Coordinates of C-alpha atoms in Angstrom, one line a residue:
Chain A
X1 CA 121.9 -246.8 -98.0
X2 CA 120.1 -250.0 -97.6
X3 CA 116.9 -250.4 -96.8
X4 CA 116.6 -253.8 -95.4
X5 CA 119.1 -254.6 -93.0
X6 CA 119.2 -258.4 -91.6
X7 CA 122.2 -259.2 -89.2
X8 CA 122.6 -262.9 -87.5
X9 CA 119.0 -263.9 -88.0
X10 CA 118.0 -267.7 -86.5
X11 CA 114.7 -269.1 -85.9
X12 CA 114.4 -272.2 -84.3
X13 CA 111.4 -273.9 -84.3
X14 CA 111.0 -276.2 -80.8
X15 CA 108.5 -278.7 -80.5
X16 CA 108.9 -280.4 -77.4
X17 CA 112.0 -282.2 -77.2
X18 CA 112.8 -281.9 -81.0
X19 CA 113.5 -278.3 -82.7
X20 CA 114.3 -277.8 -86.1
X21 CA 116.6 -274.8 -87.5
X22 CA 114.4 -272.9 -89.8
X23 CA 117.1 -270.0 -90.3
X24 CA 120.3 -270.2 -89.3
X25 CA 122.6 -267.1 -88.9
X26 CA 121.4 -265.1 -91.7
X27 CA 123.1 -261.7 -93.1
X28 CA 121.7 -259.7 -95.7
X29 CA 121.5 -256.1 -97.1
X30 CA 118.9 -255.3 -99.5
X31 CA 119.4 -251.8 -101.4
X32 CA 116.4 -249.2 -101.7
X33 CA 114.6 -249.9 -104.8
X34 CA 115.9 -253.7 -104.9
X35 CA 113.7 -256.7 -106.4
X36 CA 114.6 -259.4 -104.8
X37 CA 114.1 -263.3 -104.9
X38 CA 114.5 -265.5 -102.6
X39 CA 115.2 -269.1 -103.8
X40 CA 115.8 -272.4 -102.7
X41 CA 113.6 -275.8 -102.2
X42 CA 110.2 -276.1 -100.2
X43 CA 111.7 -276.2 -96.1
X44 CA 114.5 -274.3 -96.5
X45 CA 113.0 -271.3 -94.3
X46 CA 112.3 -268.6 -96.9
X47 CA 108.2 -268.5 -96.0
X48 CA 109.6 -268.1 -91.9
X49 CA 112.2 -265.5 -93.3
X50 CA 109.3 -263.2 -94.9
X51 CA 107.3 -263.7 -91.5
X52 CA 110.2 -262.7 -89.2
X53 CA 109.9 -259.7 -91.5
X54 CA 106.2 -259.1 -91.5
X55 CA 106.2 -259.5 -88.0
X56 CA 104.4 -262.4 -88.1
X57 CA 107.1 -264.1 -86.4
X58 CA 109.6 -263.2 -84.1
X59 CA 112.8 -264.6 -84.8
X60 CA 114.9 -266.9 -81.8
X61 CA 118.2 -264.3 -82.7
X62 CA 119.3 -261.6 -84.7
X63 CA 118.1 -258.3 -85.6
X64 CA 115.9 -257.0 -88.7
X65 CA 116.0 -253.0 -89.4
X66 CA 113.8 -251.9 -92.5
X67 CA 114.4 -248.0 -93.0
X68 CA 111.7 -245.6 -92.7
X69 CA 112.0 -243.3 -95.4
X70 CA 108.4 -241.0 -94.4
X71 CA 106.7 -240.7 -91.7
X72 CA 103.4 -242.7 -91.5
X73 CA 104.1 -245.0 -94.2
X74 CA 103.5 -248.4 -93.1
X75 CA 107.3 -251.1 -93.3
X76 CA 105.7 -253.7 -94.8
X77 CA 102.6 -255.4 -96.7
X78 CA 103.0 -258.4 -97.9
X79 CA 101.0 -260.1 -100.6
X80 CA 99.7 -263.8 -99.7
X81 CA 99.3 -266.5 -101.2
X82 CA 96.0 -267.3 -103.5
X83 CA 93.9 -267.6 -100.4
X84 CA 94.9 -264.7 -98.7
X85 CA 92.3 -262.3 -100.2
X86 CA 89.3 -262.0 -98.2
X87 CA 86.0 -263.6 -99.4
X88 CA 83.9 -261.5 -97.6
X89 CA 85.2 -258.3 -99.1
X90 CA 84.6 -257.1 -102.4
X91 CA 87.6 -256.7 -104.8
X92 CA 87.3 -253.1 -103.5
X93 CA 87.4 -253.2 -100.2
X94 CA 90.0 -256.2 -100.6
X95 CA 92.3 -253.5 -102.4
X96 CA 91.3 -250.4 -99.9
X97 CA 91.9 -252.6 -96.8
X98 CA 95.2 -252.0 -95.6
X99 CA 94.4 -248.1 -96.5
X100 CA 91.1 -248.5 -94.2
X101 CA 92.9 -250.3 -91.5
X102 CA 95.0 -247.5 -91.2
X103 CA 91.9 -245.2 -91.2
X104 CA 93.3 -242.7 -94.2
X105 CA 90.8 -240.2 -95.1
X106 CA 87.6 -241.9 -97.4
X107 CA 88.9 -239.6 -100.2
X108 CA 92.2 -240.6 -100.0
X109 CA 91.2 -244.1 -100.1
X110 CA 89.0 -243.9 -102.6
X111 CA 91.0 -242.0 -105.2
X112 CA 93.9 -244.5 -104.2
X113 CA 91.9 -247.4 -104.7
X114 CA 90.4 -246.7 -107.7
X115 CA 94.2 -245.7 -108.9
X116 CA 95.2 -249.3 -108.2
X117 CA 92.1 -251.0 -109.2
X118 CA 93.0 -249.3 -112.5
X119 CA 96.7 -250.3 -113.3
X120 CA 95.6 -254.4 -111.9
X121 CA 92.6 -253.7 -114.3
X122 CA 89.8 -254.8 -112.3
X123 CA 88.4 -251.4 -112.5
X124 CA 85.1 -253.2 -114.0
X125 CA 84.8 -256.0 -111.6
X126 CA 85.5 -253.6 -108.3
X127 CA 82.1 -254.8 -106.9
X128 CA 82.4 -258.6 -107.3
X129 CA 83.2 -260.7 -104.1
X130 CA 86.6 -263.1 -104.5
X131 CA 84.3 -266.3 -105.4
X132 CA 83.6 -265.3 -108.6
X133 CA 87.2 -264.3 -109.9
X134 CA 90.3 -266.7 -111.2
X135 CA 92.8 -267.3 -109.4
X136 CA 95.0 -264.7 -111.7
X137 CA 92.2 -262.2 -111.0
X138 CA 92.5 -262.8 -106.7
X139 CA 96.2 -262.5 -107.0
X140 CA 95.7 -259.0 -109.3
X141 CA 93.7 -258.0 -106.2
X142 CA 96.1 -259.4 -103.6
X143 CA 98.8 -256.7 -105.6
X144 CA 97.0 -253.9 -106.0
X145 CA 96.1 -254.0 -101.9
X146 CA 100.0 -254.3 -101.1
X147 CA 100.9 -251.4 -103.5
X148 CA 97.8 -249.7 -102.6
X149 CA 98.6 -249.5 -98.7
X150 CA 102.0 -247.9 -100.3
X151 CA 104.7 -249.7 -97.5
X152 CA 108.6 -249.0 -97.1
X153 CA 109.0 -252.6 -99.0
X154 CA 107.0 -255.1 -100.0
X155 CA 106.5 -259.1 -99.0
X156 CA 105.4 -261.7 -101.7
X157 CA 104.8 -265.3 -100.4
X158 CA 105.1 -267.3 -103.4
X159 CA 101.8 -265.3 -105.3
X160 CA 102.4 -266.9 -108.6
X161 CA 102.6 -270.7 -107.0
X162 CA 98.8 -271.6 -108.3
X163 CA 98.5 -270.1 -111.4
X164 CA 99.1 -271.5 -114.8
X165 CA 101.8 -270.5 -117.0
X166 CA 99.9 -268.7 -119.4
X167 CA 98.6 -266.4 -116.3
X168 CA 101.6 -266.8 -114.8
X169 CA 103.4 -264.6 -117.7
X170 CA 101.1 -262.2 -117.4
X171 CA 100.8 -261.2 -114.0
X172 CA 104.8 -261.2 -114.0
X173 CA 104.6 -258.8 -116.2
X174 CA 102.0 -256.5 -114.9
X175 CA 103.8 -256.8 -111.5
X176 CA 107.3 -255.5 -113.1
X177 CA 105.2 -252.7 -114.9
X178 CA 103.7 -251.6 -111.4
X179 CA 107.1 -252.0 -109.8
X180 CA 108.7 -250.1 -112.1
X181 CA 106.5 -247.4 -111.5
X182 CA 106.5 -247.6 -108.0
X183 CA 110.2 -248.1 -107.8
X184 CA 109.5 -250.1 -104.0
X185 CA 111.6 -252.4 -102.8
X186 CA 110.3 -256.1 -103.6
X187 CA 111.2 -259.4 -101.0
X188 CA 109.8 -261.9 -103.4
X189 CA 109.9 -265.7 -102.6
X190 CA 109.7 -268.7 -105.2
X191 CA 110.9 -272.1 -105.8
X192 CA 110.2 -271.2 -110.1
X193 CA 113.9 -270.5 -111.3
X194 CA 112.5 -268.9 -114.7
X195 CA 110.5 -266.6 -112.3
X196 CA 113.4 -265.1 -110.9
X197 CA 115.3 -264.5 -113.5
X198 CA 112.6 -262.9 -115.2
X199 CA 112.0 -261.1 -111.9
X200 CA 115.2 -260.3 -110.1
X201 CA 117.8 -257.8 -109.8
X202 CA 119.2 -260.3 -107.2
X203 CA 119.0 -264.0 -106.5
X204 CA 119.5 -264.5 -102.8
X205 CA 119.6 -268.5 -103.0
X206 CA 119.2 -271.1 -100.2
X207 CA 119.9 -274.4 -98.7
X208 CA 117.6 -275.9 -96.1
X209 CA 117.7 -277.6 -92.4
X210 CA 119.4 -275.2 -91.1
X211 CA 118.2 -272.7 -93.6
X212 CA 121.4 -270.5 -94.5
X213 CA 122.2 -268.3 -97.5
X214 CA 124.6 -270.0 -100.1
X215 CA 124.4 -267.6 -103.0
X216 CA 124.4 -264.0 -104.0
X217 CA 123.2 -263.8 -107.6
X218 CA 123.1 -260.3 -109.7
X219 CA 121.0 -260.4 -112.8
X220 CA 122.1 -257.9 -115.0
X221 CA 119.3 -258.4 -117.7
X222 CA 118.2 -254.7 -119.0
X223 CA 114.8 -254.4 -118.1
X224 CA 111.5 -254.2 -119.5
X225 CA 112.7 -257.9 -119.5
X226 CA 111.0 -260.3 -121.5
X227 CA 110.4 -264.2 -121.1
X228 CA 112.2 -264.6 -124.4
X229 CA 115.3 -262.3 -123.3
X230 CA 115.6 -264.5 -120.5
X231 CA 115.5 -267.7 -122.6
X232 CA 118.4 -266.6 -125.1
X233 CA 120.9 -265.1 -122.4
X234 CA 123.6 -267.1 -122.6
X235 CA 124.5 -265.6 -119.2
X236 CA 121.0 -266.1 -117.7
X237 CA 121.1 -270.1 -119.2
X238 CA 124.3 -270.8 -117.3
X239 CA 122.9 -268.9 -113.8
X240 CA 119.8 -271.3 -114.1
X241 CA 122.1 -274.2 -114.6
X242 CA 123.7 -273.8 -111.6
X243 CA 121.0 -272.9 -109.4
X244 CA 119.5 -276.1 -111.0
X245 CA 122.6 -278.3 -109.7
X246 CA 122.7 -276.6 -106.7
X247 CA 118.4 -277.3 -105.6
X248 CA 119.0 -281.0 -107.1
X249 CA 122.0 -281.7 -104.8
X250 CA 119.3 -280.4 -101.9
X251 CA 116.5 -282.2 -102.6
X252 CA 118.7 -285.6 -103.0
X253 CA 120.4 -284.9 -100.2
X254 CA 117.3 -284.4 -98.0
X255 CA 116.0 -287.4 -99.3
X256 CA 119.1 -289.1 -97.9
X257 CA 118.9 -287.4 -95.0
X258 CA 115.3 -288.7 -94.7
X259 CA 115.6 -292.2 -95.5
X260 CA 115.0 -295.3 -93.2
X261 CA 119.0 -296.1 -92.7
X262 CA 119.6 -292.5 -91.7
X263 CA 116.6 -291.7 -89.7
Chain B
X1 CA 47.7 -274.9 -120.8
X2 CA 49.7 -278.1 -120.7
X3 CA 52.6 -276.6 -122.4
X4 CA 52.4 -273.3 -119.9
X5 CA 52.6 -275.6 -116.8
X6 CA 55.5 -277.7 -118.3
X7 CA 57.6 -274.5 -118.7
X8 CA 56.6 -272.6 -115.5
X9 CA 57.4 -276.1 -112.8
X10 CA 60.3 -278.2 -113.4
X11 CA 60.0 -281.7 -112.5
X12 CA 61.7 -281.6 -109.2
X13 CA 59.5 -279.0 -108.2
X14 CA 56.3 -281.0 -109.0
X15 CA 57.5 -283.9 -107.3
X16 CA 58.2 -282.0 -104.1
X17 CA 54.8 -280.2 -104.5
X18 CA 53.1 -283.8 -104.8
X19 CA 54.2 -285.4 -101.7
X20 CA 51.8 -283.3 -99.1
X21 CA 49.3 -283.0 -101.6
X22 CA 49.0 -287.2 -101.6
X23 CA 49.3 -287.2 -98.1
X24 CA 46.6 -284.6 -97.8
X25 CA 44.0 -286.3 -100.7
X26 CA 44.7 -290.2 -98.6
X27 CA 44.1 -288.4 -95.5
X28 CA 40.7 -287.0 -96.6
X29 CA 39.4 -290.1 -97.9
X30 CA 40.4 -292.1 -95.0
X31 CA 38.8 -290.0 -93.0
X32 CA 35.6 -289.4 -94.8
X33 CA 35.2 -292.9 -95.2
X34 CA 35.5 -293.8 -92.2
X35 CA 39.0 -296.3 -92.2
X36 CA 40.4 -294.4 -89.9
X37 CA 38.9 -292.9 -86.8
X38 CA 37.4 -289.2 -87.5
X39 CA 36.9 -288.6 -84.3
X40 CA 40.8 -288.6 -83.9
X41 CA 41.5 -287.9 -87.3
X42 CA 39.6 -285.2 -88.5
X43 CA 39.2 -284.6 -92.3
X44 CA 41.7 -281.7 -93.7
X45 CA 38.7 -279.7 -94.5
X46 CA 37.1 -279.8 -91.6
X47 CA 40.5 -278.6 -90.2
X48 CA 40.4 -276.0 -92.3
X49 CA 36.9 -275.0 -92.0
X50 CA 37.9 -275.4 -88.1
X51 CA 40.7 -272.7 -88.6
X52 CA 38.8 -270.4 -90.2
X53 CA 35.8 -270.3 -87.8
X54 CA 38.2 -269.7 -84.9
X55 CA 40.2 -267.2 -87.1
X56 CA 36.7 -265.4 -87.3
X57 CA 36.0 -265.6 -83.4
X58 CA 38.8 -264.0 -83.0
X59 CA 40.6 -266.2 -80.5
X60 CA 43.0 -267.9 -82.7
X61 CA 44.8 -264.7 -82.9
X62 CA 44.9 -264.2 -79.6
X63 CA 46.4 -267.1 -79.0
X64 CA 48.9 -266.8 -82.2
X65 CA 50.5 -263.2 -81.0
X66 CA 50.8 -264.2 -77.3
X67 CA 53.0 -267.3 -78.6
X68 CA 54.8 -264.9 -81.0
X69 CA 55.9 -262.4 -78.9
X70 CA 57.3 -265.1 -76.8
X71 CA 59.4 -265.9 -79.2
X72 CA 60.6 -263.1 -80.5
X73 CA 61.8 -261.6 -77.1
X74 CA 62.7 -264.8 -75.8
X75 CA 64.8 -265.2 -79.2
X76 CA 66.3 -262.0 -79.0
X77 CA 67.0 -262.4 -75.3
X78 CA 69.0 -265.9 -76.1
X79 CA 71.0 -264.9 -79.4
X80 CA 72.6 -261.4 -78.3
X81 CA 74.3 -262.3 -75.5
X82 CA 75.3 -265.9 -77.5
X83 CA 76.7 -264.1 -80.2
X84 CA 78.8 -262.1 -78.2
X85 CA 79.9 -264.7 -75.8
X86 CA 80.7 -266.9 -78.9
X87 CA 82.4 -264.3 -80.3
X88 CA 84.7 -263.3 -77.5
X89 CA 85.2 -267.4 -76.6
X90 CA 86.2 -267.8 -80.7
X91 CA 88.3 -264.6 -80.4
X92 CA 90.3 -265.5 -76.9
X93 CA 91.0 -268.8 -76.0
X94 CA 91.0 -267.9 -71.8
X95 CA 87.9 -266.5 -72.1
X96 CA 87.0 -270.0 -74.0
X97 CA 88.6 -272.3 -71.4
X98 CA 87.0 -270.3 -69.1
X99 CA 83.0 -270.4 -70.5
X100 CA 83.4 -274.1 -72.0
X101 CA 83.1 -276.4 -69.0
X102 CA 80.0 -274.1 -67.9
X103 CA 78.0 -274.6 -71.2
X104 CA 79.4 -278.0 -71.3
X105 CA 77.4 -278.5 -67.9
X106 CA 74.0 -276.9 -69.1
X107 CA 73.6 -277.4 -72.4
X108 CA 72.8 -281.6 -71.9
X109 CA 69.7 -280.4 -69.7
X110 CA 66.5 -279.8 -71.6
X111 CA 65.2 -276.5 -71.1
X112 CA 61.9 -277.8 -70.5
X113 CA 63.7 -279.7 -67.0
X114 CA 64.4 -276.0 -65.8
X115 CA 61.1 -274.4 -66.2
X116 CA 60.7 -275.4 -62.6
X117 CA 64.0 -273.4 -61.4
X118 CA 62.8 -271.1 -64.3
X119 CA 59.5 -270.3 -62.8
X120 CA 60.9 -269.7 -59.1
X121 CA 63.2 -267.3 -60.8
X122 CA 60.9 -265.4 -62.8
X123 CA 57.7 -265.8 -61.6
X124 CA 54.5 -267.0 -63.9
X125 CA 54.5 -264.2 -65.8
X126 CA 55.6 -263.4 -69.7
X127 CA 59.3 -262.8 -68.6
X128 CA 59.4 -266.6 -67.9
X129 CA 58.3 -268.0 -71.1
X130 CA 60.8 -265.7 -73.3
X131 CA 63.7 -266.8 -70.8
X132 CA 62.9 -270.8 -71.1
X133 CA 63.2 -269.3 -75.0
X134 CA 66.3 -267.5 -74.8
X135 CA 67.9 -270.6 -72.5
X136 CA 67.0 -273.2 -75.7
X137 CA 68.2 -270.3 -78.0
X138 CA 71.6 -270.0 -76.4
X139 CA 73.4 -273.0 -76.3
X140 CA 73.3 -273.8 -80.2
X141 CA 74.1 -270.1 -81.3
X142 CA 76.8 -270.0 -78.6
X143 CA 78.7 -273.1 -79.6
X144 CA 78.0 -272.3 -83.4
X145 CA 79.5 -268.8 -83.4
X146 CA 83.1 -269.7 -80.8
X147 CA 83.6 -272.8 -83.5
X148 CA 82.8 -270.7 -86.6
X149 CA 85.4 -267.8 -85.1
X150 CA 87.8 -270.5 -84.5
X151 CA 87.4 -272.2 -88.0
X152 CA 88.1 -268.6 -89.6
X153 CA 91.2 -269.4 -92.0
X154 CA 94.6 -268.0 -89.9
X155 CA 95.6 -266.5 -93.2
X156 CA 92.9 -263.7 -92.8
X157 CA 94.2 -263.2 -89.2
X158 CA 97.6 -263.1 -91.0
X159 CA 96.3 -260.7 -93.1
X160 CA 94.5 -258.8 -90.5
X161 CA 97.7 -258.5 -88.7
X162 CA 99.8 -257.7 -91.8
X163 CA 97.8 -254.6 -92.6
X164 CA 97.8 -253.4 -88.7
X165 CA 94.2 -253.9 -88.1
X166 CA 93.3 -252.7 -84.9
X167 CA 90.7 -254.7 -82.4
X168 CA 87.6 -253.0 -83.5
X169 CA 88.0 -253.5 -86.9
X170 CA 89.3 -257.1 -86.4
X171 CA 86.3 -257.7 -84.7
X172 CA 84.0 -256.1 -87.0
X173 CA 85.6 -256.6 -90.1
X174 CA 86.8 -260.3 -90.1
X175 CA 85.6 -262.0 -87.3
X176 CA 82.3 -261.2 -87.5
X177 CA 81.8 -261.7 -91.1
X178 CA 84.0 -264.6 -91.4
X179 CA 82.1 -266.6 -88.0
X180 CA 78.7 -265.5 -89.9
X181 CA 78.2 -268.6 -92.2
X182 CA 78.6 -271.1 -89.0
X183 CA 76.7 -268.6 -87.1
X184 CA 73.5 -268.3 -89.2
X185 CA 73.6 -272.0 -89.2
X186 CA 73.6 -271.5 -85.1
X187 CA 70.5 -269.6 -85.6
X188 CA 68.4 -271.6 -87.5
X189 CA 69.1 -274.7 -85.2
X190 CA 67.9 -272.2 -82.4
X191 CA 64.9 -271.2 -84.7
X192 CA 63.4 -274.6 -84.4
X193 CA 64.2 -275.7 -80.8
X194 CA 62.3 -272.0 -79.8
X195 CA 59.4 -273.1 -81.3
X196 CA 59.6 -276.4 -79.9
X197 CA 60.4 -274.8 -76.4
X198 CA 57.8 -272.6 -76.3
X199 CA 54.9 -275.0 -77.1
X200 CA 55.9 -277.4 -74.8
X201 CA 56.5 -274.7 -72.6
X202 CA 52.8 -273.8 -73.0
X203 CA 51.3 -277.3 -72.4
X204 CA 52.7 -277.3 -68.8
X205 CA 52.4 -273.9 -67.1
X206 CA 50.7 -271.4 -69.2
X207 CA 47.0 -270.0 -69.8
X208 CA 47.3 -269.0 -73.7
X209 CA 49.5 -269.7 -76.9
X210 CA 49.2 -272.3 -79.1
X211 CA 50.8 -275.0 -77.3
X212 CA 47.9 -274.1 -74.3
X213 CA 45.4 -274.1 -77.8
X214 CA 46.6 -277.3 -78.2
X215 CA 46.4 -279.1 -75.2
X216 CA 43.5 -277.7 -73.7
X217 CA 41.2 -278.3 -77.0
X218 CA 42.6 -282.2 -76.3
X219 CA 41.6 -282.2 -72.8
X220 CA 38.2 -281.4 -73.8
X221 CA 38.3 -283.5 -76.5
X222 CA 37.5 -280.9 -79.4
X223 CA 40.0 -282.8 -81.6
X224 CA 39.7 -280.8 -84.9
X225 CA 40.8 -277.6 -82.8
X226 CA 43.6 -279.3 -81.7
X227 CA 44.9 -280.0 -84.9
X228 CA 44.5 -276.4 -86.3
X229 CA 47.3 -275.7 -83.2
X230 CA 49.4 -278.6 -84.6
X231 CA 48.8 -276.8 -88.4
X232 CA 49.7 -273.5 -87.0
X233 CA 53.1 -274.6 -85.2
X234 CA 53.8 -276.3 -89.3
X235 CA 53.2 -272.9 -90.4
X236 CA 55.1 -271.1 -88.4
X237 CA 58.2 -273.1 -88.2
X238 CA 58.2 -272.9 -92.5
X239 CA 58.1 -269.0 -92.2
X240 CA 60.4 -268.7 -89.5
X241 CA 63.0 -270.5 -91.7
X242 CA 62.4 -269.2 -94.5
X243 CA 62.7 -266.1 -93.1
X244 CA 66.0 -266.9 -92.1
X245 CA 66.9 -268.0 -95.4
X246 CA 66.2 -264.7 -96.9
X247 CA 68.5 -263.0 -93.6
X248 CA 70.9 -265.5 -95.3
X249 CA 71.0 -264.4 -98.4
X250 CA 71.3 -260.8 -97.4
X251 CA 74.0 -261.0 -95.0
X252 CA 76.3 -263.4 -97.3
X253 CA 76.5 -262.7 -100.6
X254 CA 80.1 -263.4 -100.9
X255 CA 79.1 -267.2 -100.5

């Protein structure tokens, strides 16, 4: 049974006379309990391709299905980039928001809340506004709110992209820990090959302008993975070769594509 | 003693202290001496000594509250409806093409030009001095509030969205908040023309408040009284922002 369904999708982009082919007849079937990258180089329509899905955008063809499993639950949350958790809002509120939108009952939310506050560990820092936290402790926040609002699947827009590496470990980690717990199905975007082999049950990678699927990766790494169990797969090494290859031949071949004699 | 001081005011502090009090001390002894004119340039302490004996008769505060109460009605008369028009014109952009052109048209005419249409309106009573108010109050927290709406980050809208917030808590919970920096900033701008409003707006057509302090005491040539009006308006302009400082603080401690 899968739980996302994505038949024929396009988005075109028009901008007076111009338009540009963000996403061009894409197919794919993501499985219940799936966590799933999506990789390829900056432009090749994998931020549009969460939107269409977050309802953010519509898309120009194609259809979209994500399965209900329970009544009330929400589809989709999606977590945002750094930025997107809100300064005005304390890191408790930030995490009960989706929960409060929906108006649950206060108890509900606050037993949730303080459930997800707890596994992101901010438990001790619930009252602080986003200004004074790192970056790693807004994107904690930015998780435990998606989790928190417990949707059909989630949406992650590249959360990783500011951090360092050192933080970057960690909240890779903490994410697969919740996940695991959680067992949701995970869209995750990134342009960080290590990330989604660490990450990924599947590699869903992509070539840009028109934006179109060109790979179907499984990662069969037993999980709890570890950074290091990624580094000494032999298997895993050759996958990130490829995928290597196959982003350099895209980037050079933009840069072709965007040079004076071509243009 | 020395060492008390040193650790209680910083340096900045004493230098920003200093600057009135110089003005203040050179003033005196101009005065008192007779370099310049103390007929039109009264000694501070006479000033003083001039505030308190009408703070004793009993008329200065006559004079005070009337002026006070003018603003505050007049203030709250101009920023409710300004904050909800700016909200709405922030929020959707017809109802902002629709509203622009009008304040566009207004807001270049002093308030002070349209006490005449003002007073034909509203007659010569209080109701006309708190609406030449509110009209000076308007235009700044208006255009302050649509642009800090529109200036909100679209990822919070995104977000908004994401998490199927419904108008009534977009409205209260990120529009509102997130226009309220740019807002307050609206407010304080409006502060200070209101003040400067309503004493003008006193000079011309009224029978009491300090701007009608002022003037008349010049017309009759009682010069220290007239600056005691000028001291009060000082006053009351410091306190009315720092009020508004401390609303500040309370309303945005996420900043």
């Amino acid at each position: 049974m899968s739980k996302i369904l994505i038949k024929g999708l396009s988005k075109r982009f028009i901008k007076r006379e111009k338009y540009l082919d963000a996403l061009k007849d894409i197919h794919l079937e993501i499985k219940e309990g799936e966590f799933v990258c999506l990789l390829g180089p900056s432009g090749c329509g994998k931020s549009t391709l969460l939107r269409i899905l977050s309802q953010l955008e519509t898309p120009t063809s194609g259809t979209i299905q994500i399965s209900q499993s329970q009544k009330n639950l929400p589809l989709q949350s999606m977590v945002f980039q750094e930025k997107g958790v809100i300064p005005w809002l304390t890191v408790e509120d930030n995490v009960a928001f989706g929960l409060k939108m929906r108006h649950e009952h206060p108890k509900k939310i606050k037993t949730i809340t303080k459930e997800y506050l707890y596994k992101v560990g901010l438990q001790q820092y619930k009252h602080l506004y986003p200004k004074e936290l790192s970056g790693g402790m807004k994107q904690r926040v930015s998780i435990a709110r998606a989790f928190a609002n417990n949707p059909e699947i989630l949406l992650m827009d590249e959360p990783f992209a500011a951090l360092d590496e050192q933080n970057k470990f960690i909240l890779q980690e903490e994410l697969l820990s919740i996940w695991q717990e959680t067992k949701k199905t995970v869209l995750f975007i990134t342009h960080s090959i290590d990330e989604a082999l660490l990450l990924a049950d599947r590699i869903i990678l992509m070539s840009s302008q028109p934006g179109t699927i060109v790979k179907d990766i499984p990662i069969s790494l037993p999980r709890p993975r570890t950074i290091e169990d990624v580094r000494s797969s032999k298997e895993l090494t050759q996958i990130f070769i490829d995928v290597w290859d196959h982003l350099q031949r895209e980037v050079k071949e933009n840069r072709e594509h965007l040079s004076p004699e071509n243009a | 003693m020395f060492t008390k001081w040193k650790t209680s005011i910083s340096i900045p502090q004493l230098i920003t202290i200093s600057s009135p009090v110089i003005l203040l001390i050179v003033w005196e002894v101009l005065s008192q001496t007779a370099i310049i004119d103390p007929r039109f340039f009264p000694a501070p302490s006479l000033i003083i000594t001039t505030l308190i004996d009408m703070a004793k008769s009993g008329e200065l505060f006559d004079h005070v509250s009337v002026s006070l109460t003018r603003i505050l009605f007049g203030f709250i008369l101009g920023v409710v409806p300004a904050i909800i028009i700016g909200l709405i014109m922030g929020m959707y952009r017809y109802f902002r093409f629709f509203f622009s052109p009008i304040i566009m048209i207004f807001m270049p005419i002093p308030t002070l030009a349209m006490l005449p249409i003002i007073l034909i309106l509203f007659g010569i009573g209080e109701f006309s001095k708190m609406m030449t108010i509110a009209i000076s109050v308007f235009f700044p927290v208006v255009i302050n509030t649509a642009a800090g709406v529109s200036n909100i980050d679209k990822i919070y809208m995104d977000v908004a969205k994401n998490y199927q917030a419904n108008a009534k808590d977009f409205f209260f919970k990120i529009a509102l908040p997130g226009a309220m920096p740019v807002m307050l900033e609206g407010i304080q701008m409006g502060q200070a023309i209101a003040l400067l409003t309503i004493v003008a707006a006193e000079m011309i057509g009224a029978n009491s408040g300090i701007g009608y302090l002022i003037w008349m005491n010049y017309k009759a040539f009682l010069i220290p009284q007239m600056f005691v009006g000028l001291l009060l308006i000082s006053f009351f302009g410091y306190l009315f922002s720092l009020l508004l400082r401390a609303l500040e603080k309370k309303l945005l401690p996420w900043k």
